[in-house]
Amino acid sequence: MQFAIEAQSLVKKYGGFAALDDINLAVNRGEIFGFLGPNGAGKSTFVKIILNLVHATSGSARIFGEQIERPQARKTVGFLPENIRIYPYLSIEEFLRFHSELIGIASKKINDDINTCLRDVNLESVRTQKIGTLSKGMLQRAGIAQAILGNPELLILDEPTSGLDPIGFTELRRLLLEMKSRGTTIFLNSHLLSEVERTCDRVAILNKGKIIKSGSRDDLSDRGKHLEVVAEGFNESMEKAINVLSQKNLENDGKYFRIYLSNEKDSVTVHRIIVEAGGWVQSLAWKSESLEELFYRLVKHEDMGFNKDRP
């Protein structure tokens, strides 16, 4: 299978510091892939290498089967950098026209493409406004518009929600899902984990230059659907009785408990065990670990020197 992005044993060192350390990654055609990590994890370095803006120390990477060093590999790539810089004296429309000519869109198609992109990011009514007068959110929309010009096969977005308000989040999500339905592959760097969780098919979590976990949302967490209980007066006898019902021993965080029951109906039994033994249940709810919780747990676990969660 030919992947949209494929990296093999990718390493980038600055002196003795490894910004990327043996990265192996494959992004499928037509999926939305989330690339997550704390500040300084190496996400932007990876993107720069994929776009041939920075050279790797060792290893290799391909876009749609083409080595990234070949200009042909980037012919069908749209890119939004984390901090976009645009000539402030250009209008939004002039900027998009300039970019259309740079990427080789046929002159007879430029007007239609610009109109489509402005409509997609809701900037039609301000197309003549100068870049230097735009709010941060409007500037971000203009950046997204240039990234989607020409209907790229691969769209790489570095922190695309920066400066956007909640309406902007929703509109961007709809746009990305629509582009995916047309076959576009989307590679998304983002700190907004709630949006990544709602949008991405698969994710990889990067920390200190290494991928510590990757896969679909269901693949990532070993904490599947569980009963979360908040209770007072919990004791060892309650724990033993509840563990008989559970697929594995409950997880105890003070008065917060995660219980992995085989049968949801056993939640009633859990409540009875606690109350009859003199405890007090404050709340009881079925939950799944959110991407934000998973991200925090894995990165903190790694930072403390453990690596059992690494694939």
Tab-separated table of C-alpha atoms in Angstrom:
chain	number	residue	atom	x	y	z
A	1	MET	CA	0.000	0.000	0.000
A	2	GLN	CA	1.259	3.478	-0.874
A	3	PHE	CA	0.958	5.775	2.156
A	4	ALA	CA	0.269	9.507	2.067
A	5	ILE	CA	3.191	10.042	4.471
A	6	GLU	CA	5.743	7.410	5.386
A	7	ALA	CA	8.729	7.950	7.693
A	8	GLN	CA	11.333	5.288	8.386
A	9	SER	CA	13.890	5.505	11.220
A	10	LEU	CA	13.809	9.302	11.043
A	11	VAL	CA	16.388	11.060	13.246
A	12	LYS	CA	17.140	14.757	13.587
A	13	LYS	CA	19.955	15.901	15.859
A	14	TYR	CA	21.124	19.374	16.762
A	15	GLY	CA	24.551	18.751	18.222
A	16	GLY	CA	24.019	16.154	20.930
A	17	PHE	CA	20.279	16.843	21.204
A	18	ALA	CA	17.883	14.529	19.357
A	19	ALA	CA	14.810	16.523	18.302
A	20	LEU	CA	13.511	13.351	16.606
A	21	ASP	CA	14.696	9.909	17.652
A	22	ASP	CA	13.959	6.946	15.360
A	23	ILE	CA	10.505	7.985	14.126
A	24	ASN	CA	8.558	5.363	12.189
A	25	LEU	CA	5.169	6.528	11.006
A	26	ALA	CA	2.701	5.755	8.216
A	27	VAL	CA	-0.314	7.931	7.400
A	28	ASN	CA	-2.975	6.262	5.270
A	29	ARG	CA	-4.461	7.910	2.219
A	30	GLY	CA	-7.761	9.630	2.900
A	31	GLU	CA	-7.552	9.743	6.691
A	32	ILE	CA	-7.297	12.589	9.170
A	33	PHE	CA	-4.208	11.933	11.268
A	34	GLY	CA	-3.492	13.787	14.507
A	35	PHE	CA	0.121	14.377	15.567
A	36	LEU	CA	0.159	15.307	19.247
A	37	GLY	CA	2.781	16.233	21.779
A	38	PRO	CA	3.766	18.839	24.369
A	39	ASN	CA	5.796	21.912	23.401
A	40	GLY	CA	9.270	20.906	22.264
A	41	ALA	CA	8.291	17.304	21.524
A	42	GLY	CA	9.460	17.532	17.895
A	43	LYS	CA	6.159	17.934	16.020
A	44	SER	CA	7.155	20.984	13.985
A	45	THR	CA	10.584	19.496	13.280
A	46	PHE	CA	8.872	16.442	11.783
A	47	VAL	CA	6.666	18.629	9.567
A	48	LYS	CA	9.671	20.674	8.392
A	49	ILE	CA	11.509	17.490	7.424
A	50	ILE	CA	8.472	16.133	5.557
A	51	LEU	CA	8.295	19.416	3.604
A	52	ASN	CA	12.082	19.317	2.960
A	53	LEU	CA	12.574	22.590	4.835
A	54	VAL	CA	14.976	20.831	7.236
A	55	HIS	CA	17.151	17.838	6.423
A	56	ALA	CA	17.054	14.750	8.635
A	57	THR	CA	20.264	13.507	10.241
A	58	SER	CA	19.350	9.981	9.155
A	59	GLY	CA	16.385	7.950	7.986
A	60	SER	CA	14.016	8.620	5.108
A	61	ALA	CA	10.513	9.861	4.351
A	62	ARG	CA	8.107	9.768	1.430
A	63	ILE	CA	4.939	11.563	0.344
A	64	PHE	CA	2.690	9.389	-1.805
A	65	GLY	CA	5.687	7.145	-2.483
A	66	GLU	CA	7.986	9.973	-3.626
A	67	GLN	CA	11.157	10.755	-1.677
A	68	ILE	CA	10.645	14.088	0.094
A	69	GLU	CA	13.799	15.533	-1.487
A	70	ARG	CA	12.093	15.475	-4.908
A	71	PRO	CA	10.016	18.605	-5.718
A	72	GLN	CA	7.381	16.316	-7.253
A	73	ALA	CA	6.596	14.998	-3.752
A	74	ARG	CA	5.278	18.421	-2.695
A	75	LYS	CA	3.296	19.259	-5.835
A	76	THR	CA	-0.034	18.261	-4.276
A	77	VAL	CA	0.605	19.380	-0.676
A	78	GLY	CA	-1.151	22.280	1.049
A	79	PHE	CA	0.511	23.650	4.195
A	80	LEU	CA	-0.475	25.985	7.021
A	81	PRO	CA	2.494	26.840	9.310
A	82	GLU	CA	1.965	27.474	12.999
A	83	ASN	CA	2.823	31.174	12.666
A	84	ILE	CA	1.856	32.365	9.201
A	85	ARG	CA	3.596	35.478	7.840
A	86	ILE	CA	1.872	37.387	5.031
A	87	TYR	CA	2.690	40.725	3.374
A	88	PRO	CA	0.485	43.156	5.355
A	89	TYR	CA	-0.151	45.497	2.402
A	90	LEU	CA	-1.860	42.792	0.307
A	91	SER	CA	-5.593	42.265	0.442
A	92	ILE	CA	-6.836	38.754	1.231
A	93	GLU	CA	-7.744	38.258	-2.424
A	94	GLU	CA	-4.376	39.554	-3.660
A	95	PHE	CA	-2.587	37.205	-1.269
A	96	LEU	CA	-4.558	34.210	-2.534
A	97	ARG	CA	-3.970	35.208	-6.164
A	98	PHE	CA	-0.228	35.543	-5.493
A	99	HIS	CA	-0.166	32.114	-3.862
A	100	SER	CA	-2.246	30.566	-6.663
A	101	GLU	CA	0.353	31.699	-9.191
A	102	LEU	CA	3.201	30.402	-7.010
A	103	ILE	CA	1.766	26.891	-6.849
A	104	GLY	CA	0.956	26.791	-10.548
A	105	ILE	CA	-2.847	26.888	-10.684
A	106	ALA	CA	-3.957	27.489	-14.282
A	107	SER	CA	-4.847	31.147	-14.810
A	108	LYS	CA	-8.359	30.308	-16.028
A	109	LYS	CA	-9.037	28.452	-12.751
A	110	ILE	CA	-7.619	30.972	-10.299
A	111	ASN	CA	-10.759	33.081	-9.840
A	112	ASP	CA	-12.975	30.052	-9.238
A	113	ASP	CA	-10.477	28.519	-6.799
A	114	ILE	CA	-10.139	31.766	-4.844
A	115	ASN	CA	-13.921	32.183	-4.642
A	116	THR	CA	-14.318	28.602	-3.401
A	117	CYS	CA	-11.645	28.965	-0.727
A	118	LEU	CA	-12.989	32.302	0.502
A	119	ARG	CA	-16.441	30.754	0.791
A	120	ASP	CA	-15.045	27.710	2.623
A	121	VAL	CA	-13.422	29.894	5.319
A	122	ASN	CA	-16.205	32.521	5.394
A	123	LEU	CA	-14.090	35.461	4.172
A	124	GLU	CA	-16.023	36.371	1.014
A	125	SER	CA	-17.362	39.623	2.445
A	126	VAL	CA	-13.896	40.911	3.460
A	127	ARG	CA	-11.880	39.738	0.458
A	128	THR	CA	-10.564	43.260	-0.254
A	129	GLN	CA	-9.452	43.920	3.328
A	130	LYS	CA	-5.700	44.351	3.866
A	131	ILE	CA	-3.873	41.545	5.663
A	132	GLY	CA	-2.332	44.027	8.104
A	133	THR	CA	-5.778	45.037	9.394
A	134	LEU	CA	-7.047	41.508	10.103
A	135	SER	CA	-7.766	40.103	13.544
A	136	LYS	CA	-5.824	36.989	14.558
A	137	GLY	CA	-8.815	34.780	13.784
A	138	MET	CA	-9.348	36.298	10.333
A	139	LEU	CA	-5.623	35.990	9.584
A	140	GLN	CA	-5.811	32.312	10.492
A	141	ARG	CA	-8.771	31.845	8.158
A	142	ALA	CA	-6.776	33.494	5.362
A	143	GLY	CA	-3.925	31.088	6.072
A	144	ILE	CA	-6.281	28.114	5.897
A	145	ALA	CA	-7.642	29.448	2.593
A	146	GLN	CA	-4.157	29.486	1.024
A	147	ALA	CA	-3.475	25.966	2.331
A	148	ILE	CA	-6.554	24.531	0.603
A	149	LEU	CA	-6.030	26.342	-2.705
A	150	GLY	CA	-5.869	23.923	-5.613
A	151	ASN	CA	-7.625	21.152	-3.673
A	152	PRO	CA	-4.425	19.469	-2.399
A	153	GLU	CA	-4.200	15.688	-2.029
A	154	LEU	CA	-2.360	16.120	1.285
A	155	LEU	CA	-3.136	18.960	3.695
A	156	ILE	CA	-0.655	19.594	6.526
A	157	LEU	CA	-1.949	21.917	9.236
A	158	ASP	CA	0.223	23.084	12.148
A	159	GLU	CA	-2.003	24.359	14.975
A	160	PRO	CA	-4.862	25.359	12.631
A	161	THR	CA	-7.227	26.394	15.444
A	162	SER	CA	-4.864	29.095	16.752
A	163	GLY	CA	-6.828	32.338	17.051
A	164	LEU	CA	-10.149	30.774	16.038
A	165	ASP	CA	-13.247	31.195	18.200
A	166	PRO	CA	-15.688	28.307	18.876
A	167	ILE	CA	-17.599	29.090	15.673
A	168	GLY	CA	-14.298	28.911	13.805
A	169	PHE	CA	-13.540	25.517	15.387
A	170	THR	CA	-16.877	24.155	14.199
A	171	GLU	CA	-16.502	25.536	10.685
A	172	LEU	CA	-12.956	24.195	10.375
A	173	ARG	CA	-14.064	20.754	11.578
A	174	ARG	CA	-16.822	20.680	8.959
A	175	LEU	CA	-14.384	21.770	6.254
A	176	LEU	CA	-11.842	19.081	7.152
A	177	LEU	CA	-14.480	16.343	7.237
A	178	GLU	CA	-15.808	17.531	3.883
A	179	MET	CA	-12.316	17.468	2.373
A	180	LYS	CA	-11.752	13.998	3.787
A	181	SER	CA	-14.977	12.829	2.115
A	182	ARG	CA	-13.478	14.023	-1.199
A	183	GLY	CA	-10.342	11.940	-0.605
A	184	THR	CA	-7.968	14.507	0.894
A	185	THR	CA	-5.476	13.227	3.464
A	186	ILE	CA	-5.101	15.600	6.417
A	187	PHE	CA	-2.145	15.692	8.811
A	188	LEU	CA	-2.990	17.752	11.861
A	189	ASN	CA	-0.659	19.144	14.540
A	190	SER	CA	-2.793	20.488	17.365
A	191	HIS	CA	-2.891	21.154	21.099
A	192	LEU	CA	-6.683	21.294	21.067
A	193	LEU	CA	-7.223	17.660	22.032
A	194	SER	CA	-11.017	17.840	22.136
A	195	GLU	CA	-11.070	18.825	18.450
A	196	VAL	CA	-8.533	16.145	17.531
A	197	GLU	CA	-10.670	13.560	19.310
A	198	ARG	CA	-13.761	14.619	17.332
A	199	THR	CA	-11.999	14.842	13.972
A	200	CYS	CA	-9.092	12.402	13.631
A	201	ASP	CA	-9.226	8.762	12.555
A	202	ARG	CA	-5.850	7.963	14.113
A	203	VAL	CA	-3.277	9.788	16.220
A	204	ALA	CA	0.343	9.506	17.288
A	205	ILE	CA	1.592	10.940	20.568
A	206	LEU	CA	5.131	12.321	20.481
A	207	ASN	CA	7.250	13.120	23.524
A	208	LYS	CA	10.936	14.025	23.686
A	209	GLY	CA	11.374	13.148	20.032
A	210	LYS	CA	9.882	9.660	20.293
A	211	ILE	CA	6.449	8.280	19.430
A	212	ILE	CA	5.154	6.808	22.672
A	213	LYS	CA	1.775	5.646	21.367
A	214	SER	CA	-0.077	5.542	18.056
A	215	GLY	CA	-3.257	4.115	16.637
A	216	SER	CA	-6.997	4.691	16.522
A	217	ARG	CA	-8.794	6.192	19.504
A	218	ASP	CA	-9.850	2.717	20.659
A	219	ASP	CA	-6.331	1.323	20.202
A	220	LEU	CA	-4.656	3.968	22.334
A	221	SER	CA	-6.255	3.481	25.705
A	222	ASP	CA	-6.098	0.414	27.914
A	223	ARG	CA	-8.771	2.087	30.007
A	224	GLY	CA	-11.894	1.261	28.072
A	225	LYS	CA	-15.407	1.960	29.231
A	226	HIS	CA	-15.412	1.932	33.004
A	227	LEU	CA	-17.508	2.870	35.999
A	228	GLU	CA	-16.196	5.967	37.725
A	229	VAL	CA	-17.255	6.162	41.370
A	230	VAL	CA	-16.730	8.989	43.829
A	231	ALA	CA	-17.210	7.684	47.366
A	232	GLU	CA	-16.360	8.391	51.005
A	233	GLY	CA	-15.477	5.767	53.589
A	234	PHE	CA	-14.058	3.307	51.068
A	235	ASN	CA	-12.073	0.455	52.634
A	236	GLU	CA	-10.175	-2.728	51.764
A	237	SER	CA	-13.144	-5.066	52.266
A	238	MET	CA	-15.208	-3.073	49.738
A	239	GLU	CA	-12.315	-3.211	47.272
A	240	LYS	CA	-12.033	-7.009	47.534
A	241	ALA	CA	-15.767	-7.496	47.017
A	242	ILE	CA	-15.845	-5.171	43.991
A	243	ASN	CA	-12.756	-6.756	42.388
A	244	VAL	CA	-14.648	-10.065	42.258
A	245	LEU	CA	-17.028	-8.379	39.775
A	246	SER	CA	-14.341	-6.528	37.843
A	247	GLN	CA	-12.268	-7.543	34.801
A	248	LYS	CA	-9.203	-6.263	36.631
A	249	ASN	CA	-8.458	-4.657	39.971
A	250	LEU	CA	-10.076	-1.262	40.438
A	251	GLU	CA	-7.941	1.876	40.227
A	252	ASN	CA	-7.981	4.003	43.349
A	253	ASP	CA	-7.177	7.750	43.248
A	254	GLY	CA	-8.214	8.711	46.774
A	255	LYS	CA	-11.980	8.972	46.727
A	256	TYR	CA	-12.137	8.451	42.928
A	257	PHE	CA	-12.383	4.863	41.704
A	258	ARG	CA	-12.324	3.357	38.205
A	259	ILE	CA	-13.995	-0.044	38.032
A	260	TYR	CA	-13.901	-2.259	34.926
A	261	LEU	CA	-17.070	-4.310	35.116
A	262	SER	CA	-17.921	-7.140	32.717
A	263	ASN	CA	-21.636	-6.330	33.007
A	264	GLU	CA	-23.049	-2.818	33.285
A	265	LYS	CA	-25.847	-4.129	35.515
A	266	ASP	CA	-23.198	-4.858	38.172
A	267	SER	CA	-23.018	-1.109	38.850
A	268	VAL	CA	-26.051	-1.557	41.109
A	269	THR	CA	-24.150	-4.216	43.053
A	270	VAL	CA	-21.144	-1.910	43.408
A	271	HIS	CA	-23.368	0.785	44.889
A	272	ARG	CA	-24.899	-1.723	47.327
A	273	ILE	CA	-21.473	-3.060	48.428
A	274	ILE	CA	-20.262	0.426	49.325
A	275	VAL	CA	-23.442	1.524	51.129
A	276	GLU	CA	-23.940	-1.708	53.087
A	277	ALA	CA	-20.331	-1.525	54.317
A	278	GLY	CA	-20.880	1.977	55.675
A	279	GLY	CA	-19.601	4.042	52.755
A	280	TRP	CA	-21.280	6.950	50.986
A	281	VAL	CA	-21.522	7.174	47.197
A	282	GLN	CA	-21.376	10.755	45.939
A	283	SER	CA	-21.553	9.913	42.237
A	284	LEU	CA	-21.490	6.942	39.918
A	285	ALA	CA	-21.153	7.216	36.118
A	286	TRP	CA	-20.021	5.233	33.083
A	287	LYS	CA	-17.056	6.855	31.335
A	288	SER	CA	-14.350	6.267	28.747
A	289	GLU	CA	-10.912	7.838	29.018
A	290	SER	CA	-10.834	11.030	26.973
A	291	LEU	CA	-7.947	11.781	24.620
A	292	GLU	CA	-6.949	14.623	26.943
A	293	GLU	CA	-6.789	12.253	29.933
A	294	LEU	CA	-4.891	9.668	27.903
A	295	PHE	CA	-2.432	12.261	26.605
A	296	TYR	CA	-1.744	13.590	30.098
A	297	ARG	CA	-1.325	10.101	31.554
A	298	LEU	CA	1.052	8.865	28.842
A	299	VAL	CA	3.208	11.992	28.705
A	300	LYS	CA	3.461	12.281	32.498
A	301	HIS	CA	4.204	8.550	32.717
A	302	GLU	CA	7.015	8.973	30.156
A	303	ASP	CA	8.408	12.064	31.893
A	304	MET	CA	8.663	10.100	35.137
A	305	GLY	CA	10.980	7.635	33.434
A	306	PHE	CA	8.633	4.751	32.627
A	307	ASN	CA	8.140	3.359	29.141
A	308	LYS	CA	5.853	0.340	29.411
A	309	ASP	CA	3.157	2.185	27.437
A	310	ARG	CA	5.425	2.634	24.424
A	311	PRO	CA	4.415	0.440	21.487
